[in-house]
PDB file of C-alpha atoms in Angstrom:
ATOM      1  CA  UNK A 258     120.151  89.983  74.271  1.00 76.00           C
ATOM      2  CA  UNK A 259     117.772  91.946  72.057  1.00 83.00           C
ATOM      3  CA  UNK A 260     118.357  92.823  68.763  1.00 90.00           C
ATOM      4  CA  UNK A 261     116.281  95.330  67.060  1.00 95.00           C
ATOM      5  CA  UNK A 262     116.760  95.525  63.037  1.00 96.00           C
ATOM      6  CA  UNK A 263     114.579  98.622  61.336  1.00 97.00           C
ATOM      7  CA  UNK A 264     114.483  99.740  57.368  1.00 97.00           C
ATOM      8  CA  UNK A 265     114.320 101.051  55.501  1.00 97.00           C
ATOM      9  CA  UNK A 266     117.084 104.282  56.839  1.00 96.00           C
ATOM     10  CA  UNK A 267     115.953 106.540  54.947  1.00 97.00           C
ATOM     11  CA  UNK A 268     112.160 107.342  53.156  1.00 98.00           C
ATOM     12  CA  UNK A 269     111.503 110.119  50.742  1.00 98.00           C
ATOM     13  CA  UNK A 270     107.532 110.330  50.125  1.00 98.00           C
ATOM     14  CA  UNK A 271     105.407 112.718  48.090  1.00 98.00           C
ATOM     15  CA  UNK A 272     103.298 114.610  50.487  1.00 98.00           C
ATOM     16  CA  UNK A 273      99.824 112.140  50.843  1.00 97.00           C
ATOM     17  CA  UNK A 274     101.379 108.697  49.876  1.00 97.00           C
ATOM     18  CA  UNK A 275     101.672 106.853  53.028  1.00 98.00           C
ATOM     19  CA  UNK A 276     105.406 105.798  54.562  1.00 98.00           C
ATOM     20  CA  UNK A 277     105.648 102.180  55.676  1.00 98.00           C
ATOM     21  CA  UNK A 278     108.971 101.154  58.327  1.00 98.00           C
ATOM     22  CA  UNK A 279     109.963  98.130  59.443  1.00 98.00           C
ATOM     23  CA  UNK A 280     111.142  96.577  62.326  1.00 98.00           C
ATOM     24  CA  UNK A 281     112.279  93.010  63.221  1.00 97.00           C
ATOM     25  CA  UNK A 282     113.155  91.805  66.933  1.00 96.00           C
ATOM     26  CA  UNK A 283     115.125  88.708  67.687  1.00 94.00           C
ATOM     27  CA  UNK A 284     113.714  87.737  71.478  1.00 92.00           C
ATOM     28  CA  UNK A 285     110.312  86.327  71.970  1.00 92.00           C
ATOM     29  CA  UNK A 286     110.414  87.575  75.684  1.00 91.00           C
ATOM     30  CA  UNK A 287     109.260  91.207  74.036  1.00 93.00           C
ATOM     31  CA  UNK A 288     106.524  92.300  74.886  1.00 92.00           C
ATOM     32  CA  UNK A 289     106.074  96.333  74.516  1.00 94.00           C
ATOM     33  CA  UNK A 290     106.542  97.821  70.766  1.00 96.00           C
ATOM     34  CA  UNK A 291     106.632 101.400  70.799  1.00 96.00           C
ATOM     35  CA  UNK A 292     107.293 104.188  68.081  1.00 98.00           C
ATOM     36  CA  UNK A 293     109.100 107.461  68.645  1.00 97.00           C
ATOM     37  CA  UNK A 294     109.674 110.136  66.560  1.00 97.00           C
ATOM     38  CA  UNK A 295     112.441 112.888  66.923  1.00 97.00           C
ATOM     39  CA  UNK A 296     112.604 116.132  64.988  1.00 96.00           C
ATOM     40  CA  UNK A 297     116.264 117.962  64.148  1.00 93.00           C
ATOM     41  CA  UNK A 298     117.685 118.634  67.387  1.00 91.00           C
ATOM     42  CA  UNK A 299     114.696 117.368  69.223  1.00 94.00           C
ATOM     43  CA  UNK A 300     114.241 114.779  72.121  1.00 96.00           C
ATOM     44  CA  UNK A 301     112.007 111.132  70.767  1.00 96.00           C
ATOM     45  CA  UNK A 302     108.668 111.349  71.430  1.00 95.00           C
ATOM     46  CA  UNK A 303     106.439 108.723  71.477  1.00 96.00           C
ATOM     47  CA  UNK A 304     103.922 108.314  68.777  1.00 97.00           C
ATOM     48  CA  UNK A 305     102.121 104.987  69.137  1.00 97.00           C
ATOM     49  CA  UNK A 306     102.771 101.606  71.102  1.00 95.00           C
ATOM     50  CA  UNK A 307     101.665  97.887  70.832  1.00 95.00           C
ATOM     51  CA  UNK A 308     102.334  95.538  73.254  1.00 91.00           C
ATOM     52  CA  UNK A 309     102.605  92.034  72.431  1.00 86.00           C
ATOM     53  CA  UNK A 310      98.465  91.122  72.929  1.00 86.00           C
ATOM     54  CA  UNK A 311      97.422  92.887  70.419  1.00 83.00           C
ATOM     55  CA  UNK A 312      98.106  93.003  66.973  1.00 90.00           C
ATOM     56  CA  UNK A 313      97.376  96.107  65.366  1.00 94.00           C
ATOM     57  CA  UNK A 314      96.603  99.785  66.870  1.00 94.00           C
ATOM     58  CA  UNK A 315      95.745 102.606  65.191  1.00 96.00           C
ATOM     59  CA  UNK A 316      95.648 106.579  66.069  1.00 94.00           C
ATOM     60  CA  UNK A 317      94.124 108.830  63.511  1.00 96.00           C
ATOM     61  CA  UNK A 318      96.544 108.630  60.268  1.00 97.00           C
ATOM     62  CA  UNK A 319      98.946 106.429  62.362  1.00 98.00           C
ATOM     63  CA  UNK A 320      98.769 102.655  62.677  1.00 98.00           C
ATOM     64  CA  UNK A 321     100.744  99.698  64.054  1.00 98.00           C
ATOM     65  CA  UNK A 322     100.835  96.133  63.549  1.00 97.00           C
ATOM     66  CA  UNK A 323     102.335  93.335  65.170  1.00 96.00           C
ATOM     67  CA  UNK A 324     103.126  89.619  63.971  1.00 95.00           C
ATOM     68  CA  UNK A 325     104.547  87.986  67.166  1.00 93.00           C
ATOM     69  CA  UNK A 326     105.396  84.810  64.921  1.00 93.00           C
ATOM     70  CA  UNK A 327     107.382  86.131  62.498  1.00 94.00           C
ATOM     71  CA  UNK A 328     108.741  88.456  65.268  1.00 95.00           C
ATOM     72  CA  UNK A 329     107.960  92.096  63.638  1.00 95.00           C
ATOM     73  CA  UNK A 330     106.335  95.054  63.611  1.00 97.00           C
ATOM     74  CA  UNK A 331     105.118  98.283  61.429  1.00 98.00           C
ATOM     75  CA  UNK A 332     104.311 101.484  61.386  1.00 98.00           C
ATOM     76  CA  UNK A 333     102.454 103.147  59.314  1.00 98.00           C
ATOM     77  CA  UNK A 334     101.427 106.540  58.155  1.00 98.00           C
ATOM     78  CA  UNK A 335      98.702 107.394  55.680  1.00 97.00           C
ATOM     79  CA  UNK A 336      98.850 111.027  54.029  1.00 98.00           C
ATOM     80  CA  UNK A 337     101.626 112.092  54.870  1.00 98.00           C
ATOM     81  CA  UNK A 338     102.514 115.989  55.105  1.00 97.00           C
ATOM     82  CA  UNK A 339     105.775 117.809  55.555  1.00 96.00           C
ATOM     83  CA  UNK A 340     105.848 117.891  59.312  1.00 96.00           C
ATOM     84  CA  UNK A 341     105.560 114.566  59.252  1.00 98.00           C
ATOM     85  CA  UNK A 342     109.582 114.433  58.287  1.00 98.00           C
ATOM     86  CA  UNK A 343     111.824 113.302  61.252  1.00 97.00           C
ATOM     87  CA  UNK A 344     113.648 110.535  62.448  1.00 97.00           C
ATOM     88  CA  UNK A 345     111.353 107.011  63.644  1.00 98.00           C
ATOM     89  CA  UNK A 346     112.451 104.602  65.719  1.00 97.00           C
ATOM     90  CA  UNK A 347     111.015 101.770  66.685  1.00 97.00           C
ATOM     91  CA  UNK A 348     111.742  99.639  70.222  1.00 96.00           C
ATOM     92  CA  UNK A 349     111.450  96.472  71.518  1.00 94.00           C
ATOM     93  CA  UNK A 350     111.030  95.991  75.403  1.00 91.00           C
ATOM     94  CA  UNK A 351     111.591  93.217  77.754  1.00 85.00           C
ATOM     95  CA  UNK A 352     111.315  94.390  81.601  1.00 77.00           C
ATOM     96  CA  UNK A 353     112.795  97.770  81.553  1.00 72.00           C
ATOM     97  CA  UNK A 354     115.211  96.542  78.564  1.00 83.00           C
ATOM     98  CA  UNK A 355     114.360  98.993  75.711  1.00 88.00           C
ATOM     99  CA  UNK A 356     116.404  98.171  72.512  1.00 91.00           C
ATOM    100  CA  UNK A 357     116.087 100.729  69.703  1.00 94.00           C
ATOM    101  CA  UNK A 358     116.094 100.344  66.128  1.00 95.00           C
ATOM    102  CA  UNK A 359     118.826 102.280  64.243  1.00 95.00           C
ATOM    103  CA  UNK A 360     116.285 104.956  63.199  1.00 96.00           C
ATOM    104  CA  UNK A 361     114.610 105.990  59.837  1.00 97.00           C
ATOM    105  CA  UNK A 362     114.730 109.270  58.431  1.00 97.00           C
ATOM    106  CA  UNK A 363     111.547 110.020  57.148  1.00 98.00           C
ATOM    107  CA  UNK A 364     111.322 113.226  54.320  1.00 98.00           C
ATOM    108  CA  UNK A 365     107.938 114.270  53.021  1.00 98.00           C
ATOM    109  CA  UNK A 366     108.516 116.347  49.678  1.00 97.00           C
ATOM    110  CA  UNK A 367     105.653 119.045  49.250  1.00 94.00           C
TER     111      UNK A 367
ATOM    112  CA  UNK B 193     106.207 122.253  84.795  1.00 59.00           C
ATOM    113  CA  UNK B 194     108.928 120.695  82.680  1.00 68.00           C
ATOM    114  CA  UNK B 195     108.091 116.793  82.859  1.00 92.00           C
ATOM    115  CA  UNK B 196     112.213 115.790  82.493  1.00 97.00           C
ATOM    116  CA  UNK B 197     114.447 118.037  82.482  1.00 96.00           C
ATOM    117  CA  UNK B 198     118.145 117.972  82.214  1.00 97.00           C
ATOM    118  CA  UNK B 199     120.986 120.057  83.432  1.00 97.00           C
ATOM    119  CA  UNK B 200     123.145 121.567  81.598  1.00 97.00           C
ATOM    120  CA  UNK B 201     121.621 121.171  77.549  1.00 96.00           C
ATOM    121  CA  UNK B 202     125.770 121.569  76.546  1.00 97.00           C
ATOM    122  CA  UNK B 203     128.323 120.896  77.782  1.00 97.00           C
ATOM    123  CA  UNK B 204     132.147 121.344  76.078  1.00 97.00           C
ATOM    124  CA  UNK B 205     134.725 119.987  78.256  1.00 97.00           C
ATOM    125  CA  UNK B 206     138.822 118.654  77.878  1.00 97.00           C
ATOM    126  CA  UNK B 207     139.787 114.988  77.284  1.00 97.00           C
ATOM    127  CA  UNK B 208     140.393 113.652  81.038  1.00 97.00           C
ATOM    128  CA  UNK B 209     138.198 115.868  82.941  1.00 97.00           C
ATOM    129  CA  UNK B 210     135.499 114.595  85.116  1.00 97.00           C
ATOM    130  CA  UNK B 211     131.814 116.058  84.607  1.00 97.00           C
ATOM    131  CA  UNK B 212     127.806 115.613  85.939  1.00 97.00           C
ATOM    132  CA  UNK B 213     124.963 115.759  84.247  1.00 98.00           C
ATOM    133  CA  UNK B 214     121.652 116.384  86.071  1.00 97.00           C
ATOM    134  CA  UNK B 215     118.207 114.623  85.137  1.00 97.00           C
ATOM    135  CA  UNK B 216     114.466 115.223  86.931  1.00 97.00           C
ATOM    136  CA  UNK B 217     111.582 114.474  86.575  1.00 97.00           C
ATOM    137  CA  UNK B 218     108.190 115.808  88.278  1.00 96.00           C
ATOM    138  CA  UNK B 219     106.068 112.811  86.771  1.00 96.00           C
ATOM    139  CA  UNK B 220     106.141 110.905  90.145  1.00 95.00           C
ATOM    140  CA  UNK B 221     107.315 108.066  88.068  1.00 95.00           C
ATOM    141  CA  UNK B 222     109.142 104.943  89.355  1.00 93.00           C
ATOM    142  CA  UNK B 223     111.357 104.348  86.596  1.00 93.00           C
ATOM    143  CA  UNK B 224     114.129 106.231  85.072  1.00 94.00           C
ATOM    144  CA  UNK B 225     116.662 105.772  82.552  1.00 93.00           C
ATOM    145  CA  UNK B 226     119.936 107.115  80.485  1.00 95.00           C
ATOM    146  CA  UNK B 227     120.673 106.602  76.896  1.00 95.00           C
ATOM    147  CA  UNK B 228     123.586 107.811  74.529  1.00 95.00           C
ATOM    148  CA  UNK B 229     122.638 108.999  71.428  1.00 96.00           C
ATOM    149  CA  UNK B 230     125.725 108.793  68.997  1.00 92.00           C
ATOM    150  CA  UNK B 231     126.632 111.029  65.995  1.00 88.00           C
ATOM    151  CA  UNK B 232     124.591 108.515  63.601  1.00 85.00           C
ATOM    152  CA  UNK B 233     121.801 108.969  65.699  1.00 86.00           C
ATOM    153  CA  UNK B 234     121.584 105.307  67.162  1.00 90.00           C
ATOM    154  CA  UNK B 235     119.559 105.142  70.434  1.00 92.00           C
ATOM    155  CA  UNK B 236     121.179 103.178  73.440  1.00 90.00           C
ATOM    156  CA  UNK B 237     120.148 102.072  77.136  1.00 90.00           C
ATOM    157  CA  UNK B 238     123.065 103.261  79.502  1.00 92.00           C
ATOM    158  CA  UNK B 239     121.819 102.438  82.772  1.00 89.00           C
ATOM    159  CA  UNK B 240     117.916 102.177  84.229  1.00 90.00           C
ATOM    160  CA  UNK B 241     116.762 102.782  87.580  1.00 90.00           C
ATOM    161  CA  UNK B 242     113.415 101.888  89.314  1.00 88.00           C
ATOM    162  CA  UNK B 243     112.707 103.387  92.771  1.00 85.00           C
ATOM    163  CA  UNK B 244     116.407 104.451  93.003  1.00 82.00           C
ATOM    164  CA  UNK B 245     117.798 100.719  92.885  1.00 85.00           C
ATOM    165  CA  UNK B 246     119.863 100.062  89.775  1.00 84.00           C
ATOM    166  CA  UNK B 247     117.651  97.212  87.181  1.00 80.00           C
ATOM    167  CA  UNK B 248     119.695  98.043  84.084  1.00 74.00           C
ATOM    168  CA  UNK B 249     123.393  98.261  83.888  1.00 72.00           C
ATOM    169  CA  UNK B 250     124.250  97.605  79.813  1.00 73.00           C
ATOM    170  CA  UNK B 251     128.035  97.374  78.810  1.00 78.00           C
ATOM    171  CA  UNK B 252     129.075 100.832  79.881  1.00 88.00           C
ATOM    172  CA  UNK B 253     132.458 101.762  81.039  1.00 90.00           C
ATOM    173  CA  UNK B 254     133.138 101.844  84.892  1.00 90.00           C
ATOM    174  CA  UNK B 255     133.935 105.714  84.172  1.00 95.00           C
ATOM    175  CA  UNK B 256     130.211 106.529  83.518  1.00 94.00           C
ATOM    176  CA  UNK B 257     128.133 106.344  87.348  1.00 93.00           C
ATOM    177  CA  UNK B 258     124.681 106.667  87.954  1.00 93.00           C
ATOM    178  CA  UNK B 259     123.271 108.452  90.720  1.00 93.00           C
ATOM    179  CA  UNK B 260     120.084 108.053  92.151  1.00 92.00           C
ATOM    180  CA  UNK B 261     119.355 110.367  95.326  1.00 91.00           C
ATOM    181  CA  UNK B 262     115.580 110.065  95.032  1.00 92.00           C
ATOM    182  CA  UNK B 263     112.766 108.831  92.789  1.00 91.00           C
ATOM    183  CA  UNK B 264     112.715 111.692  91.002  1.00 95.00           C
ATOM    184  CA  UNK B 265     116.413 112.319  89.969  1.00 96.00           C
ATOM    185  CA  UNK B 266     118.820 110.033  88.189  1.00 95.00           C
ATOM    186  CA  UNK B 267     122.305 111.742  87.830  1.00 96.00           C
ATOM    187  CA  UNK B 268     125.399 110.230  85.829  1.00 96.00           C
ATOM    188  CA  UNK B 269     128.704 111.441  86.394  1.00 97.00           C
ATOM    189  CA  UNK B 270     131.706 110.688  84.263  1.00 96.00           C
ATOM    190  CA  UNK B 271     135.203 110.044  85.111  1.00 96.00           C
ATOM    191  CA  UNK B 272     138.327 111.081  83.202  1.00 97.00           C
ATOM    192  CA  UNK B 273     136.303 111.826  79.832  1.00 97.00           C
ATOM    193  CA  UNK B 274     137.264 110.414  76.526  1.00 97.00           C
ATOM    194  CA  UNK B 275     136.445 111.721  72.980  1.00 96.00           C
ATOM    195  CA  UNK B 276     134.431 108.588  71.923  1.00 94.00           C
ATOM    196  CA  UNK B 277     131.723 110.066  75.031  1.00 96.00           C
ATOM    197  CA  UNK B 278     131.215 112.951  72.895  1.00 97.00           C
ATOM    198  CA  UNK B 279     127.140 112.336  72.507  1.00 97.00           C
ATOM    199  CA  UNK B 280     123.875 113.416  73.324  1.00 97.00           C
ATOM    200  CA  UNK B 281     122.424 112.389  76.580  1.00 98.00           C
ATOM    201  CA  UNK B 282     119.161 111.879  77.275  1.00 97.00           C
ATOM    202  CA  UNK B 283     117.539 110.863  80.396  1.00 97.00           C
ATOM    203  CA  UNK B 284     113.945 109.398  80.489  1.00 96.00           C
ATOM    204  CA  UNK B 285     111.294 108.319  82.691  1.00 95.00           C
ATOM    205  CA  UNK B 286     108.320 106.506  82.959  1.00 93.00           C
ATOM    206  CA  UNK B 287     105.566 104.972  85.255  1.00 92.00           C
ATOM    207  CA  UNK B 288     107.290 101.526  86.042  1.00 88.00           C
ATOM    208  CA  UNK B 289     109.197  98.844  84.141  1.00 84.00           C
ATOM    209  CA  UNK B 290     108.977  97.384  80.839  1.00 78.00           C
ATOM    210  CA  UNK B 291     105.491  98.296  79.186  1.00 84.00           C
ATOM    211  CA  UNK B 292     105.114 102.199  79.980  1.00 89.00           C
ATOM    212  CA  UNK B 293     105.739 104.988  77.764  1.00 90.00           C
ATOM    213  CA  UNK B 294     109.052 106.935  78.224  1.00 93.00           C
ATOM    214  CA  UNK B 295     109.261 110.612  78.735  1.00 95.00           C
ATOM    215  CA  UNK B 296     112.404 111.543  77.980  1.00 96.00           C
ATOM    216  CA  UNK B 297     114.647 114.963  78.756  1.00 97.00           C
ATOM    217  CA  UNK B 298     116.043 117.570  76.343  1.00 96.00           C
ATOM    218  CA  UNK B 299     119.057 115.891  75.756  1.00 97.00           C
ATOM    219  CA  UNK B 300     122.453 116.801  77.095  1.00 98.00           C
ATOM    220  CA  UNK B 301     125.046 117.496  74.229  1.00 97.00           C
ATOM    221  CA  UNK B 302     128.400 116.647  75.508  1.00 97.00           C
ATOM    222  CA  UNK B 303     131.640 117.739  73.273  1.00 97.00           C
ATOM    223  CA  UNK B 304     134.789 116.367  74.783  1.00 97.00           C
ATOM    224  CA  UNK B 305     138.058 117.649  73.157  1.00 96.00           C
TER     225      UNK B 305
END
């Protein structure tokens, strides 16, 4: 099956740098890459996707990209601010197979 | 107008009992789904349905049952309870398989002592 690897699992940034995390996938079959983000206590919410056509996507400060030879993926977030801090994950989908990454939690210092 | 919601959000209960947790959705999506969310936070696929017929059954203990009266509900009940099921639950939903966003529920926070 599917195996989804993500880093860094924890990210401390100063509020404006940007945060980078990565994720690697293992089948080739993938073929939908989205992002969620959970706050404390919180259900995931979807921030961005990419599905395996395209190789970057961007919304506002947030932005995707895709290598579907080297079989990964990145998101990334440009000027940060504090409520930017939760936990990412990233997915990898084949069918209605969604394997998660094991999360990264994100901290933006003010 | 709650897009998934889940019944009950906690739910404390002895080691051996047997217990239900709700899920709907008012999306008019096709395709739902459970995960367990463990203490460390990791994210994983229980069991997905798509127009009530089970797609996705991962390796999940024959104690944990999905059931699906209608497009719009996905229930999982759980037989003689153990404290490793101690989790969050969270049941999701989107439009149809594979490349569609998931909406998921509140999460159902299940303490088993």
């Amino acid at each position: 099956g599917e195996n989804v690897e993500q880093h860094p699992s924890t990210l401390s940034v100063q509020e404006g740098d940007s945060a980078v995390i990565k994720c690697t996938y293992s089948d080739s079959a993938s073929n939908y890459f989205p992002w969620y983000k959970q706050e404390l206590g919180k259900r995931p919410q979807l921030i961005i996707d990419i599905r395996s056509n395209v190789g970057e996507k961007k919304d506002q400060r947030i932005a995707v990209t895709l290598n579907k030879t080297a079989k990964h993926f990145s998101l990334h977030i440009t000027e940060t601010q504090p409520e930017d801090s939760a936990v990412y994950f990233c997915a990898a989908s084949i069918m209605s197979q969604f394997y998660f990454g094991t999360g990264t939690s994100l901290t933006v210092i003010p | 107008d709650t897009a998934v919601s889940q019944t009950p959000k906690y739910l404390v209960t002895q080691m051996g009992n047997d217990k239900s947790i709700k899920c709907e959705q008012n999306l008019g999506h096709d395709t739902m789904y459970w995960y367990k969310q463990d203490s460390k936070k990791f994210l994983k696929i229980m069991f997905s349905y798509n127009n009530k017929e089970l797609i996705i059954n991962e390796t999940v203990p024959n104690r944990f049952s999905p059931k699906s009266p209608d497009k719009a509900h996905l229930n999982l009940h759980i037989n003689s309870l153990e404290l490793g099921d101690s989790a969050v639950y969270f049941c999701a939903s989107s439009l149809g398989q594979g490349i569609y966003e998931q909406f998921f529920g509140p999460g159902t926070r299940l303490t088993v002592l």
